[in-house]
Amino acid sequence: MTSRIQILEIVGPLAVMVALAFDIAHIPTSRLPQAVQGSDVLSVVFGDAKKVISAAMLQKADSYFHGGGGHGCRSRVRDAPP
Amino acid sequence: MKLFFFQCRALVKLSLLELWRRNDVFGLLILALVLLVPLAMAKPFGSTGAVRYMDEVALVLMWGYSLFIALGTGARAFPPEFENRTIYPLLAKPVSRGMFLWGKYLVSALAFFYMLFAVAGGLRGTGWFPMDLMQAFLLHVAFVSVAVSVSMLGSLILSPSANLTLSAILLGGMFFFGRRLPEYAETVGGVLGLFVKVLYAIAPHAEFFDMRQRVIHGWGTVEFRVLLVVLAYAIAYTAVCLACARLALKRKRL
């Protein structure tokens, strides 16, 4: 009996919490506390870091695609092991 | 009811004394005074608009401090009691495990940074307690209560280092990317989309409580209905975490 009550104590608020989370997801951005996204200092810093990391990842993927050499870098492709 | 109040008061007093003994309070005050007051008082180039940048940095620091202090305080509420075996005399008194949990939680959820920010803003001449700042304070307290409950639950089922790391990643990740999860779930679809939706449903939404941009640029207050929904979410999330923590503490072998 006690364990049933304990489970109800968890499941009840959990249902309310999930319903509220999905309700908040449907509220327009301009009416939420976080009115805009991606315009504060942290977003700028992380946005720049994301751009640098994305560019580096793209270059890395390109080098894998071209057998270890960069795109348009013939000498490195020639030197790369078969 | 009276007994409940007295027991709660005794536990809160005990935990506050513990915080005082560990000099955590002084650390908080020194950090806040050294960083926030100069930031809030400065007027670069005599321009009031440029001060918003300072305000933003101050608020970012406040959010960062409060997150890590809340996680640390919540995570340290129980393990030292188990290690030092002081849990036995505590529970030997007529105090249940649930009451013990609640007392610890109350102390850990204290947040006072916004008061300092308000005082600094008032000294600078931007008004003492504007309505948007009051709302931001309420939402920040709600965020701290969610963060403390998450780390408190983690401290009962994980090791301290794993708990701190996981809680910080969860709350930090949701703070930055939480708002994009529903769109992402719709885009990817399938099993991954379902997984993202489940994650969205159960993860702690730190981004719901972030009112920094509104306070900094004076965009006005949040609608009362939205504020209530967000606060209700915080209460429900805290209740789930504390109920799970209570179950974990009851089943824990001391």
Coordinates of C-alpha atoms in Angstrom, one line a residue:
Chain A
M1 CA 0.0 0.0 0.0
T2 CA 2.8 2.4 1.0
S3 CA 4.7 1.7 -2.1
R4 CA 1.6 2.4 -4.2
I5 CA 1.3 5.8 -2.5
Q6 CA 5.0 6.5 -3.1
I7 CA 4.6 5.6 -6.8
L8 CA 1.6 7.9 -7.0
E9 CA 3.6 10.7 -5.4
I10 CA 6.1 10.4 -8.2
V11 CA 3.7 9.7 -11.1
G12 CA 1.2 12.5 -10.3
P13 CA 3.7 15.4 -10.4
L14 CA 5.5 13.7 -13.3
A15 CA 2.3 13.8 -15.4
V16 CA 1.8 17.5 -14.5
M17 CA 5.4 18.3 -15.3
V18 CA 5.3 16.6 -18.7
A19 CA 2.0 18.3 -19.6
L20 CA 3.4 21.7 -18.6
A21 CA 6.6 21.2 -20.5
F22 CA 4.7 20.5 -23.7
D23 CA 2.3 23.4 -23.0
I24 CA 5.2 25.8 -22.7
A25 CA 6.6 24.5 -25.9
H26 CA 3.5 25.8 -27.7
I27 CA 3.7 29.3 -26.3
P28 CA 5.1 31.8 -28.8
T29 CA 8.7 32.8 -28.3
S30 CA 8.0 36.5 -27.7
R31 CA 5.8 35.7 -24.7
L32 CA 8.3 33.4 -23.0
P33 CA 10.8 34.6 -20.3
Q34 CA 13.6 33.8 -22.7
A35 CA 12.1 36.2 -25.3
V36 CA 14.8 35.8 -27.9
Q37 CA 17.4 33.1 -28.4
G38 CA 20.9 33.5 -29.6
S39 CA 21.5 37.2 -29.0
D40 CA 23.2 37.2 -25.6
V41 CA 27.0 37.3 -24.9
L42 CA 27.2 33.5 -24.3
S43 CA 25.4 32.8 -27.5
V44 CA 27.8 35.0 -29.4
V45 CA 30.8 33.3 -27.8
F46 CA 29.4 29.8 -28.4
G47 CA 28.2 30.8 -31.9
D48 CA 31.7 31.8 -32.9
A49 CA 33.2 28.7 -31.3
K50 CA 30.6 26.6 -33.2
K51 CA 31.6 28.2 -36.5
V52 CA 35.3 27.6 -36.0
I53 CA 34.6 23.9 -34.9
S54 CA 32.3 23.4 -37.9
A55 CA 34.9 24.7 -40.3
A56 CA 37.5 22.5 -38.8
M57 CA 35.2 19.4 -38.9
L58 CA 34.4 20.1 -42.6
Q59 CA 38.0 20.3 -43.5
K60 CA 38.6 17.0 -41.6
A61 CA 35.7 15.3 -43.4
D62 CA 37.1 16.6 -46.7
S63 CA 40.5 15.3 -45.9
Y64 CA 39.0 11.8 -45.1
F65 CA 37.1 11.9 -48.4
H66 CA 40.3 12.8 -50.4
G67 CA 42.3 10.0 -48.9
G68 CA 44.1 12.0 -46.2
G69 CA 45.0 15.1 -48.3
G70 CA 43.1 18.3 -48.2
H71 CA 40.9 19.5 -51.1
G72 CA 43.1 20.9 -53.9
C73 CA 46.3 19.9 -52.1
R74 CA 48.0 17.6 -54.6
S75 CA 51.4 17.3 -52.8
R76 CA 49.7 15.9 -49.7
V77 CA 47.6 13.5 -51.7
R78 CA 50.7 12.3 -53.5
D79 CA 52.6 11.8 -50.3
A80 CA 49.7 10.1 -48.5
P81 CA 50.1 6.3 -48.0
P82 CA 48.0 4.2 -50.5
Chain B
M1 CA 1.6 20.8 12.2
K2 CA 3.5 22.6 15.0
L3 CA 5.8 19.6 15.4
F4 CA 6.4 19.6 11.7
F5 CA 7.4 23.3 11.9
F6 CA 9.7 22.9 14.8
Q7 CA 11.4 19.9 13.3
C8 CA 11.9 21.7 10.0
R9 CA 13.2 24.8 11.8
A10 CA 15.7 22.7 13.7
L11 CA 17.0 21.0 10.5
V12 CA 17.2 24.3 8.7
K13 CA 19.2 25.9 11.5
L14 CA 21.5 22.9 11.7
S15 CA 22.2 23.1 7.9
L16 CA 22.7 26.9 8.0
L17 CA 25.2 26.5 10.8
E18 CA 27.0 23.8 8.7
L19 CA 27.2 26.2 5.7
W20 CA 28.5 28.9 8.0
R21 CA 31.1 26.6 9.4
R22 CA 32.3 25.6 6.0
N23 CA 32.7 29.4 5.1
D24 CA 30.6 28.9 2.0
V25 CA 28.6 32.0 2.8
F26 CA 31.7 34.2 2.9
G27 CA 32.9 32.8 -0.4
L28 CA 29.6 33.7 -2.0
L29 CA 29.6 37.2 -0.6
I30 CA 33.2 37.9 -1.6
L31 CA 32.7 36.6 -5.1
A32 CA 29.5 38.6 -5.5
L33 CA 30.9 41.8 -4.1
V34 CA 34.2 41.7 -6.0
L35 CA 32.6 41.0 -9.4
L36 CA 29.1 42.3 -9.4
V37 CA 29.3 45.6 -7.7
P38 CA 32.0 47.1 -9.9
L39 CA 30.3 45.7 -13.0
A40 CA 26.9 47.1 -12.0
M41 CA 28.3 50.5 -11.0
A42 CA 30.4 51.1 -14.1
K43 CA 29.3 53.6 -16.8
P44 CA 31.7 53.1 -19.8
F45 CA 32.2 56.3 -21.8
G46 CA 29.4 57.9 -19.7
S47 CA 26.9 56.1 -21.9
T48 CA 24.0 54.4 -20.2
G49 CA 23.3 52.1 -23.2
A50 CA 26.7 50.5 -22.9
V51 CA 26.0 49.6 -19.3
R52 CA 23.6 46.9 -20.6
Y53 CA 26.7 44.9 -21.6
M54 CA 28.0 45.1 -18.1
D55 CA 24.5 44.1 -16.8
E56 CA 24.5 41.1 -19.1
V57 CA 28.0 40.0 -17.9
A58 CA 26.9 40.4 -14.3
L59 CA 23.7 38.4 -14.9
V60 CA 25.7 35.7 -16.7
L61 CA 28.1 35.5 -13.8
M62 CA 25.1 35.3 -11.4
W63 CA 23.5 32.4 -13.4
G64 CA 26.9 30.6 -13.5
Y65 CA 27.6 31.0 -9.8
S66 CA 24.1 30.1 -8.7
L67 CA 24.1 27.0 -10.9
F68 CA 27.4 25.6 -9.6
I69 CA 26.8 26.7 -6.0
A70 CA 23.3 25.1 -6.1
L71 CA 24.6 21.9 -7.6
G72 CA 27.5 21.8 -5.1
T73 CA 25.3 22.5 -2.1
G74 CA 22.6 20.0 -3.2
A75 CA 25.2 17.3 -3.9
R76 CA 27.0 17.8 -0.6
A77 CA 23.8 17.7 1.5
F78 CA 23.9 13.9 2.2
P79 CA 27.2 12.2 1.4
P80 CA 29.1 13.9 4.4
E81 CA 26.3 12.7 6.7
F82 CA 26.8 9.1 5.5
E83 CA 30.6 9.3 5.6
N84 CA 30.9 10.9 9.0
R85 CA 28.0 8.7 10.3
T86 CA 26.2 11.8 11.7
I87 CA 23.1 10.5 10.0
Y88 CA 22.5 8.1 12.9
P89 CA 22.1 10.7 15.7
L90 CA 20.0 12.8 13.3
L91 CA 17.5 10.0 12.5
A92 CA 17.6 8.8 16.0
K93 CA 15.6 11.9 17.0
P94 CA 11.9 11.9 16.1
V95 CA 12.7 13.1 12.5
S96 CA 11.7 11.0 9.5
R97 CA 13.9 10.6 6.5
G98 CA 11.4 12.6 4.4
M99 CA 11.6 15.5 6.9
F100 CA 15.4 15.4 6.9
L101 CA 15.4 15.6 3.1
W102 CA 13.0 18.6 3.1
G103 CA 15.0 20.5 5.7
K104 CA 18.2 20.0 3.7
Y105 CA 16.4 21.1 0.6
L106 CA 15.1 24.3 2.1
V107 CA 18.5 25.5 3.0
S108 CA 20.1 24.5 -0.2
A109 CA 17.5 26.4 -2.2
L110 CA 18.4 29.8 -0.8
A111 CA 19.2 32.4 -3.5
F112 CA 20.1 35.9 -2.8
F113 CA 22.1 37.2 -5.7
Y114 CA 19.3 39.1 -7.3
M115 CA 18.9 41.3 -4.2
L116 CA 22.5 42.4 -4.6
F117 CA 21.9 43.1 -8.3
A118 CA 18.8 45.1 -7.5
V119 CA 20.7 47.1 -4.9
A120 CA 23.5 47.8 -7.3
G121 CA 21.0 48.8 -10.0
G122 CA 19.2 51.1 -7.5
L123 CA 22.5 52.8 -6.6
R124 CA 23.2 53.4 -10.2
G125 CA 19.9 55.1 -10.6
T126 CA 17.9 52.6 -12.8
G127 CA 15.2 52.0 -10.1
W128 CA 15.3 49.8 -7.0
F129 CA 13.0 46.9 -7.6
P130 CA 11.4 47.1 -11.0
M131 CA 8.7 44.5 -11.8
D132 CA 10.7 42.7 -14.5
L133 CA 13.6 42.2 -12.0
M134 CA 11.2 40.9 -9.4
Q135 CA 9.9 38.3 -12.0
A136 CA 13.4 37.5 -13.0
F137 CA 14.2 36.9 -9.3
L138 CA 11.2 34.6 -8.8
L139 CA 12.2 32.6 -11.9
H140 CA 15.8 32.4 -10.8
V141 CA 14.7 31.1 -7.4
A142 CA 12.6 28.5 -9.2
F143 CA 15.6 27.6 -11.3
V144 CA 17.8 27.2 -8.2
S145 CA 15.1 25.0 -6.6
V146 CA 15.1 22.7 -9.7
A147 CA 18.9 22.6 -9.8
V148 CA 19.1 21.7 -6.1
S149 CA 16.5 19.0 -6.4
V150 CA 18.2 17.4 -9.4
S151 CA 21.6 17.4 -7.6
M152 CA 20.1 16.2 -4.4
L153 CA 18.4 13.3 -6.1
G154 CA 21.7 12.5 -8.0
S155 CA 23.6 12.5 -4.7
L156 CA 21.5 9.6 -3.4
I157 CA 21.9 7.4 -6.5
L158 CA 25.2 8.4 -8.1
S159 CA 28.8 9.0 -6.9
P160 CA 29.5 12.8 -6.1
S161 CA 31.7 13.4 -9.2
A162 CA 29.3 11.6 -11.6
N163 CA 26.3 13.5 -10.0
L164 CA 27.9 16.9 -10.4
T165 CA 29.1 16.2 -14.0
L166 CA 25.7 14.8 -15.1
S167 CA 23.7 17.5 -13.5
A168 CA 25.8 20.3 -14.9
I169 CA 25.7 18.8 -18.4
L170 CA 21.9 18.3 -18.2
L171 CA 21.1 21.7 -17.0
G172 CA 23.7 23.5 -19.1
G173 CA 22.7 21.5 -22.2
M174 CA 19.0 22.3 -21.7
F175 CA 19.8 26.0 -21.0
F176 CA 21.4 26.3 -24.4
F177 CA 19.6 23.8 -26.6
G178 CA 16.3 23.0 -24.8
R179 CA 14.2 25.4 -26.9
R180 CA 15.3 23.7 -30.1
L181 CA 14.5 20.2 -29.1
P182 CA 10.8 20.1 -30.3
E183 CA 11.7 21.4 -33.7
Y184 CA 14.6 18.9 -33.9
A185 CA 12.3 16.1 -32.9
E186 CA 9.9 17.0 -35.7
T187 CA 12.8 17.3 -38.3
V188 CA 14.5 13.9 -37.6
G189 CA 11.3 11.9 -36.9
G190 CA 11.4 8.1 -36.3
V191 CA 13.0 6.5 -33.2
L192 CA 15.5 9.4 -32.8
G193 CA 12.6 11.9 -32.9
L194 CA 10.8 9.9 -30.2
F195 CA 13.9 9.8 -28.1
V196 CA 14.3 13.6 -28.4
K197 CA 10.7 14.0 -27.4
V198 CA 11.1 11.8 -24.3
L199 CA 14.3 13.8 -23.4
Y200 CA 12.3 17.0 -23.8
A201 CA 9.6 15.7 -21.5
I202 CA 11.8 14.6 -18.6
A203 CA 14.9 16.8 -18.8
P204 CA 15.1 19.9 -16.5
H205 CA 14.2 22.9 -18.6
A206 CA 16.6 25.5 -17.3
E207 CA 15.8 27.8 -20.3
F208 CA 12.3 28.3 -19.1
F209 CA 13.6 30.5 -16.3
D210 CA 16.0 32.7 -18.2
M211 CA 14.7 36.4 -18.2
R212 CA 18.1 38.0 -18.7
Q213 CA 17.4 39.7 -22.0
R214 CA 14.1 41.1 -20.9
V215 CA 15.8 42.6 -17.7
I216 CA 18.8 44.0 -19.6
H217 CA 17.0 45.7 -22.4
G218 CA 13.8 46.6 -20.5
W219 CA 11.5 44.6 -22.7
G220 CA 8.9 44.4 -20.0
T221 CA 7.4 41.7 -17.9
V222 CA 6.2 38.3 -18.8
E223 CA 2.5 37.6 -18.9
F224 CA 1.0 36.5 -15.6
R225 CA -0.4 33.3 -17.1
V226 CA 3.0 32.3 -18.6
L227 CA 4.8 33.1 -15.3
L228 CA 2.4 30.9 -13.4
V229 CA 2.8 28.0 -15.9
V230 CA 6.6 28.2 -15.6
L231 CA 6.5 28.4 -11.8
A232 CA 4.0 25.4 -11.7
Y233 CA 6.5 23.5 -13.9
A234 CA 9.3 24.2 -11.4
I235 CA 7.1 23.1 -8.5
A236 CA 6.1 19.9 -10.3
Y237 CA 9.7 19.1 -11.3
T238 CA 11.0 19.7 -7.8
A239 CA 8.2 17.5 -6.4
V240 CA 9.1 14.7 -8.8
C241 CA 12.8 14.9 -7.9
L242 CA 12.1 15.1 -4.1
A243 CA 9.6 12.2 -4.2
C244 CA 12.2 10.1 -6.1
A245 CA 14.9 11.2 -3.6
R246 CA 12.6 10.3 -0.7
L247 CA 12.1 6.8 -2.2
A248 CA 15.9 6.5 -2.7
L249 CA 16.7 7.6 0.8
K250 CA 14.1 5.2 2.3
R251 CA 15.5 2.3 0.4
K252 CA 19.1 3.2 1.1
R253 CA 21.0 1.0 3.5
L254 CA 22.6 3.2 6.2

